[in-house]
């Protein structure tokens, strides 16, 4: 915490860098920036408690300004928390230890759309949907369609290693990035080579993917883009259970049919979310499959996929049911359909190889529902991001009547997460697949990596010796100097 | 097979249909929904998380919880929402957040904490039915099949809009009854939280409409269409006479043109131009093609596309009373329209809303000229 004198001195220094109108200490600003899309700060605010807030909300206009701010932060040894769209669910952007919150949304220029080589270079604060619209005007697309596109920024796509709806074909955001500009904690501005690939030593660009602002501030990015496809073929299938549905998905992937999307809702989700949002009353596992590209190729791929589904006894619900999902795929996240307070909830998503994914689902369902039976915990999930060798499980827990005391609610929340994470790790899963670590999963990083964790800590200390960058996140440190 | 640009079904069932009618629970739910931030013009201009739909909702919700209080700072933030309707029109569940923000402003007014500009506007509206001139509105005296709502901006700020619209209608043989001459439609008052004044103005307009006895009421801007079709019913709990159809004049003229009832000449030497969808366009189901096709006919080429157009059209700052309460922000929004026009490569910006025309002409930049749509079309009338 800064005393008043330090606060005034610091304010003056920041103002000299970004200008008076780009630094705020207003109570409303500090409150609004004290919560991202994660449950913990939202629950606190809901119960009338102010979560930890930044001392200064700063809107830098360039990498050079960010560099200057980091110099100041190093000299004062105060935390710096980068903020993109605030759409993270793990508490990665909340200013746990106060300090300077850097809102990057002024860095929103689209610098170049290259239609020959198919790449786009833009500043990290550009809004995802606005970038997509700009590309669509030229019949192009950045094939990263996360549910958060309307609110997330380009830098925010990469910092927590996000996935989108069509990642099964086009990869995660991190698979689309070609190069980036980063301001290091010591204020140095670096750029990674703007080429599709190379072998000039270790690929240090990847160090910043998943760093969530703990190793520097991503300020500019070049992403690979695609031409908009001639067709998108969506279709819905109904499997009697997840066993047959998972097998169908596995066969599509190992036969390399290159689907755009495979998304299978478990019977609980099919009976609740799919019913509420899409209006279908179904029993079993509702699955969307999709193919895109040139029409004749997409139709051929779809034909093979349909044969697999038929062989496994699936009911073909047709195109309309698939297209309805596509047109409403983000509606699941609008109020009141998205998970919301006063419920206690969390998305404990994970990933594994095909031979372990079903067991992982059953183990987590059983562990969470049994351990927290007294709280009437419900567990739902879907399998939404598929890889040639495995799939992600996007599973969630919901407690509809949690403790009223916010401290007790938080303790219960953390206990549930601990059971979910340990069950994932024990059954061949991972801490997560695409939501990042943030504050929420920070305490599990040692368990996840074992001896390898030391390597990451060594890198962190070398790059950020004063520990100013987003302390308390991704398992690193509790504050400056730690 | 899904082709690009497939429309989203906005029909809702059961609980959700009831839910969206409740503006109080709207702020409770919107406080943590960031899904409409990409279209918010104020958030886009200011880059501030607080000045976005979820930011405003969170501020209102936090005041209710005692985490913030209504004071000069927080009231200033509350009055920075443009009430343009973009958040609601892009909402997957049609949350009426603009109405909820107007309701919060009404609470602020009731507590005596409204900005002084708001109180000054209230006085002017109550006395003169408009904030621009110290003149009373003209009452309707005759009846007719077709009416034309004039309002206050066309009467006092940009009269050439009205003159040109009348000339176009006359060319089709239509002589409308003028309704609401010099009288605000009530949107400004509603937006600023002056609920009683808004109701008073709306009731006066409704009285005029009944007196005019017209079956069709033409409006010169999407803002008027929004007021009559939606605001009166959803915010003010008034009833619009079902027998009176409200139609945008651009649609009316375009239909007449297509049916051969309006003949328009192509002009010579047209500069490259863009068309500004007036404030409120995204929140009404307007015919986006109508003004564009009419302009294409008269000017010989289609307008250049602005980035913020049609369903995502950004306002020019002449909306939600920003020009009175937040002049700097209103100016920034106008400047952004010119930056958009400049990027599109146009040297002329055309629109029809008299309030937009007044705002844009005040802030024209990049050497871009501003011209009225009706004025442009009127120049192409075959005498």
CSV table of N, CA, C and O in Angstrom, one decimal, chain B residues 7-71:
chain,number,residue,atom,x,y,z
B,7,UNK,N,-29.4,-14.7,-40.0
B,7,UNK,CA,-30.0,-13.8,-38.9
B,7,UNK,C,-30.3,-14.7,-37.7
B,7,UNK,O,-30.4,-15.9,-37.7
B,8,UNK,N,-30.3,-14.0,-36.5
B,8,UNK,CA,-30.5,-14.6,-35.3
B,8,UNK,C,-31.9,-14.5,-34.9
B,8,UNK,O,-32.5,-13.5,-35.0
B,9,UNK,N,-32.5,-15.7,-34.5
B,9,UNK,CA,-33.9,-15.7,-34.0
B,9,UNK,C,-34.0,-15.0,-32.7
B,9,UNK,O,-33.3,-15.3,-31.7
B,10,UNK,N,-34.8,-14.0,-32.6
B,10,UNK,CA,-35.0,-13.3,-31.3
B,10,UNK,C,-36.2,-13.6,-30.5
B,10,UNK,O,-36.7,-12.8,-29.8
B,11,UNK,N,-36.8,-14.7,-30.8
B,11,UNK,CA,-38.0,-15.1,-30.1
B,11,UNK,C,-37.6,-15.8,-28.8
B,11,UNK,O,-36.7,-16.6,-28.8
B,12,UNK,N,-38.3,-15.4,-27.7
B,12,UNK,CA,-37.9,-16.0,-26.4
B,12,UNK,C,-39.1,-16.7,-25.8
B,12,UNK,O,-40.3,-16.4,-26.1
B,13,UNK,N,-38.8,-17.6,-25.0
B,13,UNK,CA,-39.9,-18.5,-24.4
B,13,UNK,C,-39.9,-18.3,-22.9
B,13,UNK,O,-38.9,-18.0,-22.2
B,14,UNK,N,-41.1,-18.6,-22.3
B,14,UNK,CA,-41.3,-18.7,-20.9
B,14,UNK,C,-40.6,-17.6,-20.0
B,14,UNK,O,-40.9,-16.5,-20.2
B,15,UNK,N,-39.8,-18.1,-19.1
B,15,UNK,CA,-39.2,-17.2,-18.1
B,15,UNK,C,-38.5,-16.0,-18.7
B,15,UNK,O,-38.6,-14.9,-18.3
B,16,UNK,N,-37.7,-16.3,-19.8
B,16,UNK,CA,-36.9,-15.2,-20.4
B,16,UNK,C,-37.8,-14.1,-20.9
B,16,UNK,O,-37.5,-12.9,-20.8
B,17,UNK,N,-39.0,-14.4,-21.5
B,17,UNK,CA,-39.9,-13.4,-22.0
B,17,UNK,C,-40.4,-12.5,-20.9
B,17,UNK,O,-40.5,-11.3,-21.0
B,18,UNK,N,-40.6,-13.1,-19.7
B,18,UNK,CA,-41.0,-12.2,-18.6
B,18,UNK,C,-39.9,-11.4,-18.0
B,18,UNK,O,-40.0,-10.3,-17.7
B,19,UNK,N,-38.7,-12.1,-18.0
B,19,UNK,CA,-37.5,-11.5,-17.5
B,19,UNK,C,-37.1,-10.2,-18.1
B,19,UNK,O,-36.8,-9.2,-17.5
B,20,UNK,N,-37.2,-10.2,-19.5
B,20,UNK,CA,-36.7,-9.0,-20.2
B,20,UNK,C,-37.6,-7.8,-20.0
B,20,UNK,O,-37.3,-6.7,-20.4
B,21,UNK,N,-38.8,-8.0,-19.4
B,21,UNK,CA,-39.7,-6.9,-19.1
B,21,UNK,C,-39.3,-6.1,-17.8
B,21,UNK,O,-39.9,-5.1,-17.5
B,22,UNK,N,-38.3,-6.6,-17.1
B,22,UNK,CA,-38.1,-6.1,-15.8
B,22,UNK,C,-36.8,-5.4,-15.8
B,22,UNK,O,-35.7,-5.9,-15.7
B,23,UNK,N,-36.8,-4.0,-15.8
B,23,UNK,CA,-35.6,-3.2,-15.9
B,23,UNK,C,-34.7,-3.3,-14.6
B,23,UNK,O,-33.5,-3.0,-14.7
B,24,UNK,N,-35.3,-3.6,-13.5
B,24,UNK,CA,-34.6,-3.6,-12.3
B,24,UNK,C,-33.6,-4.8,-12.3
B,24,UNK,O,-32.4,-4.7,-12.0
B,25,UNK,N,-34.1,-6.0,-12.6
B,25,UNK,CA,-33.2,-7.1,-12.7
B,25,UNK,C,-32.2,-7.0,-13.8
B,25,UNK,O,-31.2,-7.7,-13.8
B,26,UNK,N,-32.5,-6.1,-14.7
B,26,UNK,CA,-31.6,-5.9,-15.8
B,26,UNK,C,-30.2,-5.5,-15.4
B,26,UNK,O,-29.2,-6.0,-15.8
B,27,UNK,N,-30.1,-4.5,-14.5
B,27,UNK,CA,-28.8,-4.0,-14.0
B,27,UNK,C,-28.1,-5.1,-13.2
B,27,UNK,O,-26.9,-5.3,-13.3
B,28,UNK,N,-28.9,-5.9,-12.5
B,28,UNK,CA,-28.3,-7.0,-11.7
B,28,UNK,C,-27.7,-8.0,-12.6
B,28,UNK,O,-26.6,-8.5,-12.3
B,29,UNK,N,-28.3,-8.3,-13.7
B,29,UNK,CA,-27.7,-9.3,-14.6
B,29,UNK,C,-26.6,-8.7,-15.6
B,29,UNK,O,-25.6,-9.3,-15.8
B,30,UNK,N,-26.9,-7.5,-16.0
B,30,UNK,CA,-25.9,-6.9,-17.0
B,30,UNK,C,-24.6,-6.5,-16.3
B,30,UNK,O,-23.6,-6.3,-17.0
B,31,UNK,N,-24.6,-6.3,-15.0
B,31,UNK,CA,-23.4,-5.9,-14.3
B,31,UNK,C,-22.2,-6.8,-14.6
B,31,UNK,O,-21.1,-6.4,-14.6
B,32,UNK,N,-22.5,-8.1,-14.9
B,32,UNK,CA,-21.4,-9.0,-15.1
B,32,UNK,C,-21.4,-9.6,-16.5
B,32,UNK,O,-20.9,-10.6,-16.8
B,33,UNK,N,-22.2,-9.0,-17.4
B,33,UNK,CA,-22.2,-9.4,-18.8
B,33,UNK,C,-21.4,-8.4,-19.7
B,33,UNK,O,-21.8,-7.3,-19.8
B,34,UNK,N,-20.4,-8.9,-20.3
B,34,UNK,CA,-19.5,-8.1,-21.1
B,34,UNK,C,-19.8,-8.2,-22.6
B,34,UNK,O,-19.1,-7.7,-23.5
B,35,UNK,N,-20.9,-9.0,-22.9
B,35,UNK,CA,-21.1,-9.4,-24.3
B,35,UNK,C,-21.5,-8.4,-25.3
B,35,UNK,O,-21.6,-8.7,-26.5
B,36,UNK,N,-21.8,-7.2,-24.8
B,36,UNK,CA,-22.3,-6.1,-25.8
B,36,UNK,C,-21.3,-5.0,-25.9
B,36,UNK,O,-21.5,-4.0,-26.5
B,37,UNK,N,-20.1,-5.2,-25.2
B,37,UNK,CA,-19.2,-4.1,-25.1
B,37,UNK,C,-18.7,-3.7,-26.5
B,37,UNK,O,-18.3,-2.5,-26.7
B,38,UNK,N,-18.6,-4.6,-27.4
B,38,UNK,CA,-18.0,-4.3,-28.7
B,38,UNK,C,-18.7,-3.3,-29.5
B,38,UNK,O,-18.2,-2.7,-30.4
B,39,UNK,N,-20.0,-3.1,-29.2
B,39,UNK,CA,-20.8,-2.2,-30.0
B,39,UNK,C,-21.0,-0.8,-29.3
B,39,UNK,O,-21.5,0.1,-29.9
B,40,UNK,N,-20.6,-0.7,-28.0
B,40,UNK,CA,-20.9,0.5,-27.3
B,40,UNK,C,-20.1,1.6,-27.8
B,40,UNK,O,-18.8,1.6,-27.7
B,41,UNK,N,-20.7,2.7,-28.4
B,41,UNK,CA,-19.9,3.8,-28.9
B,41,UNK,C,-19.1,4.5,-27.9
B,41,UNK,O,-18.0,5.0,-28.2
B,42,UNK,N,-19.7,4.7,-26.7
B,42,UNK,CA,-19.0,5.5,-25.7
B,42,UNK,C,-17.8,4.7,-25.2
B,42,UNK,O,-16.7,5.2,-25.0
B,43,UNK,N,-17.9,3.4,-24.9
B,43,UNK,CA,-16.8,2.5,-24.5
B,43,UNK,C,-15.7,2.5,-25.6
B,43,UNK,O,-14.5,2.6,-25.3
B,44,UNK,N,-16.2,2.6,-26.8
B,44,UNK,CA,-15.2,2.5,-27.9
B,44,UNK,C,-14.4,3.8,-28.0
B,44,UNK,O,-13.2,3.8,-28.4
B,45,UNK,N,-15.0,4.9,-27.7
B,45,UNK,CA,-14.4,6.2,-27.8
B,45,UNK,C,-13.5,6.4,-26.6
B,45,UNK,O,-12.3,6.9,-26.7
B,46,UNK,N,-14.0,6.1,-25.4
B,46,UNK,CA,-13.2,6.4,-24.1
B,46,UNK,C,-12.3,5.3,-23.7
B,46,UNK,O,-11.4,5.5,-22.9
B,47,UNK,N,-12.5,4.1,-24.2
B,47,UNK,CA,-11.6,2.9,-23.9
B,47,UNK,C,-11.7,2.6,-22.4
B,47,UNK,O,-10.9,1.9,-21.9
B,48,UNK,N,-12.8,3.0,-21.8
B,48,UNK,CA,-12.9,2.8,-20.3
B,48,UNK,C,-13.9,1.7,-20.0
B,48,UNK,O,-15.0,1.7,-20.6
B,49,UNK,N,-13.5,0.8,-19.2
B,49,UNK,CA,-14.3,-0.3,-18.8
B,49,UNK,C,-15.6,0.2,-18.0
B,49,UNK,O,-16.7,-0.4,-18.2
B,50,UNK,N,-15.4,1.3,-17.3
B,50,UNK,CA,-16.5,1.8,-16.5
B,50,UNK,C,-17.6,2.4,-17.5
B,50,UNK,O,-18.8,2.3,-17.2
B,51,UNK,N,-17.2,2.9,-18.6
B,51,UNK,CA,-18.1,3.5,-19.6
B,51,UNK,C,-18.5,2.5,-20.6
B,51,UNK,O,-18.4,2.8,-21.8
B,52,UNK,N,-19.0,1.4,-20.2
B,52,UNK,CA,-19.5,0.4,-21.1
B,52,UNK,C,-20.8,-0.1,-20.4
B,52,UNK,O,-21.1,0.2,-19.3
B,53,UNK,N,-21.6,-0.9,-21.2
B,53,UNK,CA,-22.9,-1.3,-20.6
B,53,UNK,C,-22.7,-2.0,-19.2
B,53,UNK,O,-23.4,-1.7,-18.3
B,54,UNK,N,-21.8,-2.9,-19.1
B,54,UNK,CA,-21.6,-3.6,-17.9
B,54,UNK,C,-21.1,-2.7,-16.8
B,54,UNK,O,-21.4,-2.8,-15.6
B,55,UNK,N,-20.3,-1.7,-17.2
B,55,UNK,CA,-19.7,-0.8,-16.2
B,55,UNK,C,-20.8,0.1,-15.6
B,55,UNK,O,-20.9,0.2,-14.4
B,56,UNK,N,-21.7,0.6,-16.4
B,56,UNK,CA,-22.9,1.3,-15.9
B,56,UNK,C,-23.8,0.5,-15.0
B,56,UNK,O,-24.2,0.9,-14.0
B,57,UNK,N,-24.0,-0.7,-15.5
B,57,UNK,CA,-24.9,-1.6,-14.7
B,57,UNK,C,-24.2,-1.9,-13.3
B,57,UNK,O,-24.9,-2.0,-12.3
B,58,UNK,N,-22.9,-2.1,-13.3
B,58,UNK,CA,-22.2,-2.4,-12.1
B,58,UNK,C,-22.2,-1.2,-11.2
B,58,UNK,O,-22.3,-1.4,-9.9
B,59,UNK,N,-22.1,0.0,-11.7
B,59,UNK,CA,-22.1,1.2,-10.9
B,59,UNK,C,-23.5,1.3,-10.2
B,59,UNK,O,-23.6,1.5,-9.0
B,60,UNK,N,-24.6,1.1,-11.0
B,60,UNK,CA,-25.9,1.2,-10.4
B,60,UNK,C,-26.1,0.1,-9.3
B,60,UNK,O,-26.6,0.4,-8.2
B,61,UNK,N,-25.7,-1.1,-9.7
B,61,UNK,CA,-25.8,-2.2,-8.7
B,61,UNK,C,-25.0,-2.0,-7.4
B,61,UNK,O,-25.4,-2.4,-6.3
B,62,UNK,N,-23.8,-1.3,-7.6
B,62,UNK,CA,-23.0,-1.1,-6.4
B,62,UNK,C,-23.5,0.1,-5.6
B,62,UNK,O,-23.3,0.1,-4.3
B,63,UNK,N,-24.2,1.0,-6.2
B,63,UNK,CA,-24.8,2.0,-5.4
B,63,UNK,C,-25.9,1.4,-4.5
B,63,UNK,O,-26.1,1.7,-3.3
B,64,UNK,N,-26.7,0.5,-5.1
B,64,UNK,CA,-27.7,-0.2,-4.3
B,64,UNK,C,-27.1,-1.0,-3.2
B,64,UNK,O,-27.8,-1.2,-2.1
B,65,UNK,N,-25.9,-1.5,-3.3
B,65,UNK,CA,-25.3,-2.2,-2.2
B,65,UNK,C,-24.4,-1.4,-1.3
B,65,UNK,O,-23.8,-1.9,-0.4
B,66,UNK,N,-24.4,-0.1,-1.5
B,66,UNK,CA,-23.7,0.8,-0.6
B,66,UNK,C,-22.2,0.8,-0.9
B,66,UNK,O,-21.4,1.4,-0.1
B,67,UNK,N,-21.8,0.2,-2.0
B,67,UNK,CA,-20.3,0.3,-2.3
B,67,UNK,C,-19.9,1.6,-2.9
B,67,UNK,O,-18.8,2.0,-2.9
B,68,UNK,N,-20.9,2.2,-3.6
B,68,UNK,CA,-20.7,3.5,-4.2
B,68,UNK,C,-21.9,4.4,-3.8
B,68,UNK,O,-22.9,3.8,-3.4
B,69,UNK,N,-21.7,5.7,-3.9
B,69,UNK,CA,-22.9,6.6,-3.6
B,69,UNK,C,-23.1,7.5,-4.8
B,69,UNK,O,-22.1,7.7,-5.6
B,70,UNK,N,-24.3,7.9,-5.0
B,70,UNK,CA,-24.5,8.9,-6.1
B,70,UNK,C,-23.9,10.2,-5.6
B,70,UNK,O,-24.3,10.8,-4.6
B,71,UNK,N,-22.8,10.6,-6.3
B,71,UNK,CA,-22.2,11.9,-6.0
B,71,UNK,C,-21.8,12.5,-7.4
B,71,UNK,O,-22.2,11.9,-8.4
